Coordinates of C-alpha atoms in Angstrom, one line a residue:
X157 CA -12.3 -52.3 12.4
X158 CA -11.0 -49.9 10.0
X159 CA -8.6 -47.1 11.8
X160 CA -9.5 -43.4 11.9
X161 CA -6.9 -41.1 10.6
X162 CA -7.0 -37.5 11.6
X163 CA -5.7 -34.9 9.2
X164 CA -4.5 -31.5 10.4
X165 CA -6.4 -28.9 9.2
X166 CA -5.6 -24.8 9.6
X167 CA -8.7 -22.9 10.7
X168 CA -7.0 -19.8 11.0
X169 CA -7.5 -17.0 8.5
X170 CA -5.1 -17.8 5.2
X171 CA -3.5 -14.9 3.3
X172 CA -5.9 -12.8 1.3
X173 CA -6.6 -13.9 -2.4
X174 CA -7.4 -11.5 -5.5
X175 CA -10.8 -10.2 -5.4
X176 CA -10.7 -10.3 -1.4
X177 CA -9.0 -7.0 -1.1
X178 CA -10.3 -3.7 -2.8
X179 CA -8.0 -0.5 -2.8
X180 CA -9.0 2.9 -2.2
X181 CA -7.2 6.4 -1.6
X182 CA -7.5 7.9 1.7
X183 CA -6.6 10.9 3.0
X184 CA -3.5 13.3 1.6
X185 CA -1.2 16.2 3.1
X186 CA 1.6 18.1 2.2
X187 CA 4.2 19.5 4.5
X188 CA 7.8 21.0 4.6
X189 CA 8.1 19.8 1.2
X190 CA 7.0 16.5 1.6
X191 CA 3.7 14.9 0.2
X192 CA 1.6 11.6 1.7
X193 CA -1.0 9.7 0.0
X194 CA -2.6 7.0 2.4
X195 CA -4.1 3.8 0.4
X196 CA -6.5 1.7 2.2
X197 CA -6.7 -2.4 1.5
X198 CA -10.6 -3.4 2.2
X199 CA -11.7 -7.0 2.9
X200 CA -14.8 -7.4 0.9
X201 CA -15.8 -10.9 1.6
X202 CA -17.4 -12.9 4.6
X203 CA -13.7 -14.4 5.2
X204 CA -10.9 -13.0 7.2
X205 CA -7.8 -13.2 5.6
X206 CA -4.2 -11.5 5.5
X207 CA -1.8 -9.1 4.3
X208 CA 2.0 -9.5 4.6
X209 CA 4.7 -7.0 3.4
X210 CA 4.6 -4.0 0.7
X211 CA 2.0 -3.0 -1.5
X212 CA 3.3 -2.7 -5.4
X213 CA 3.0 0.8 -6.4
X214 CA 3.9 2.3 -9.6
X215 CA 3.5 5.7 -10.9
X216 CA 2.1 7.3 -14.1
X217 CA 2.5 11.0 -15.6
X218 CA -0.6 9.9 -18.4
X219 CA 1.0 6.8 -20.1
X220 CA 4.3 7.4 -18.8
X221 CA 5.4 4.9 -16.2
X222 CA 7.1 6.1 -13.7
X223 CA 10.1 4.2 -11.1
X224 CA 8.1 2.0 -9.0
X225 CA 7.9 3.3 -5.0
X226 CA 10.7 2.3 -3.1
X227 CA 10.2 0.1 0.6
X228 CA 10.7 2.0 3.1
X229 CA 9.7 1.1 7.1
X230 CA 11.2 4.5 8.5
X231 CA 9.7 7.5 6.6
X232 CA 9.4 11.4 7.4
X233 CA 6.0 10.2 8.5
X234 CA 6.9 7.9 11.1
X235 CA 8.2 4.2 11.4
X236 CA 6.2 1.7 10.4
X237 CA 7.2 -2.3 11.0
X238 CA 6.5 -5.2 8.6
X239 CA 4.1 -7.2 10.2
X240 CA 1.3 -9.9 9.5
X241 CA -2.0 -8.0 9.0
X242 CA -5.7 -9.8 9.9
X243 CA -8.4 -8.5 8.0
X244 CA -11.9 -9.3 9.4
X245 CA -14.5 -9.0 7.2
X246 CA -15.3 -5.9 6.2
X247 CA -11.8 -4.5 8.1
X248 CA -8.9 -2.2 6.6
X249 CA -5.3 -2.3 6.4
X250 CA -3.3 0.8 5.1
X251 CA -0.2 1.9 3.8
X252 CA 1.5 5.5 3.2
X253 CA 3.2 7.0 0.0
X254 CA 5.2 9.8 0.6
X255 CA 7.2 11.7 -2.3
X256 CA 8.5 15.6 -2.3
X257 CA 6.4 18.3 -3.7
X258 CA 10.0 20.2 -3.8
X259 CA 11.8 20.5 -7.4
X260 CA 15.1 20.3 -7.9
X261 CA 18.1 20.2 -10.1
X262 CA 17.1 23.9 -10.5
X263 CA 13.9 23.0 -11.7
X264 CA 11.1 25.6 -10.8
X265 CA 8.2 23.3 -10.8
X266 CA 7.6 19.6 -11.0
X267 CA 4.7 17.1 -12.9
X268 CA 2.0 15.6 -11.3
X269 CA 1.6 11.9 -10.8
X270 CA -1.9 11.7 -12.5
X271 CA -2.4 7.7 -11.6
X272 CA -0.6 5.2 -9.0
X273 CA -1.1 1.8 -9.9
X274 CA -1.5 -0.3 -6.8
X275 CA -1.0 -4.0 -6.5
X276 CA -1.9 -5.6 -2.5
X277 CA 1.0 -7.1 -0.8
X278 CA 1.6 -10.9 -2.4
X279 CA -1.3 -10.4 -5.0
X280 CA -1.5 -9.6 -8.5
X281 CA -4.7 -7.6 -9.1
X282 CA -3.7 -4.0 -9.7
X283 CA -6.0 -1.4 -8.9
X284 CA -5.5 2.2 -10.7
X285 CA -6.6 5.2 -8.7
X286 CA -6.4 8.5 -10.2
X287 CA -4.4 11.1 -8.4
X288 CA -2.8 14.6 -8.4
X289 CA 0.7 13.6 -6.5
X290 CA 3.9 15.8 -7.3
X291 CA 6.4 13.9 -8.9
X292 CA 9.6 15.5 -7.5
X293 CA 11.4 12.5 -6.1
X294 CA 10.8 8.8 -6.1
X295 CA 7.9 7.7 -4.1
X296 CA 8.2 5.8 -0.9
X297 CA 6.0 3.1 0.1
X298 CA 5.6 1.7 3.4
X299 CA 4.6 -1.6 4.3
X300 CA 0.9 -2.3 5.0
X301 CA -0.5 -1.9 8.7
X302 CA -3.8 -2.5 10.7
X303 CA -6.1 0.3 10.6
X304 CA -6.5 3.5 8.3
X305 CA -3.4 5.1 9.9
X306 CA -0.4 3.0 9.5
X307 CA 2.1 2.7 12.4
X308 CA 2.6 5.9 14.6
X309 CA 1.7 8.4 11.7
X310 CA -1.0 11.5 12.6

């Protein structure tokens, strides 16, 4: 008789691969001088999978790039933590920017951000979404989140 070997095998949900994840824009404010942009990370296959960490997020004034957004967890919009994120099929994870609508250096007006380019935590398909964001101040990126409203923000 021949022996059976068993081999482990994981049957939970693996991290999300490119073309799993589309990106979108949700929904924008302004307050006080400070701007949000929320971006939303939709599972678009049968399979649950997951997000880990920061989205990559890089602006552009036309062709211009801008200085990538910064990682932030603690934001003017609330605290958000770095967690693993389960998208079901057909679920959502999100993620804030935030920048400054304020000039400075006695400036009297700033540019607008006229695309982000945004890149999934951990993958490398980058998805460009045309926007109108003030370019005052570096953007700030938080890490994704369950849900369209990351962490404890709105």
């Amino acid at each position: 008789s021949t022996p059976t070997v068993q081999g482990s095998t994981n049957t939970g949900p693996v991290a999300c691969k490119d073309g799993q994840v589309k990106v979108s824009a949700g929904h924008g404010g302004a307050a006080a001088g400070n701007t949000d942009l929320v971006l939303l990370f939709h599972n678009v296959t049968s399979q649950a999978c997951t997000l880990h960490g920061f989205p990559g997020v890089t602006p552009y004034v036309g062709s211009e790039q801008g200085t990538p957004a910064r990682r932030e967890t603690d934001t003017m919009f609330g605290d958000v933590k770095v967690t693993t994120v389960l998208l079901e099929p057909a679920g959502v994870a999100s993620a804030i920017i935030a920048g400054s609508d304020t000039p400075r250096d006695g400036k009297t007006s700033c540019p607008n951000y006229t695309s982000l380019h945004v890149t999934p935590p951990n993958l490398y398909g980058t998805t460009t979404l045309e926007v109108g964001t003030p370019s005052c101040a570096r953007l700030e990126i938080t890490p994704v989140a369950p849900g369209t409203h990351p962490g404890n923000v709105r």
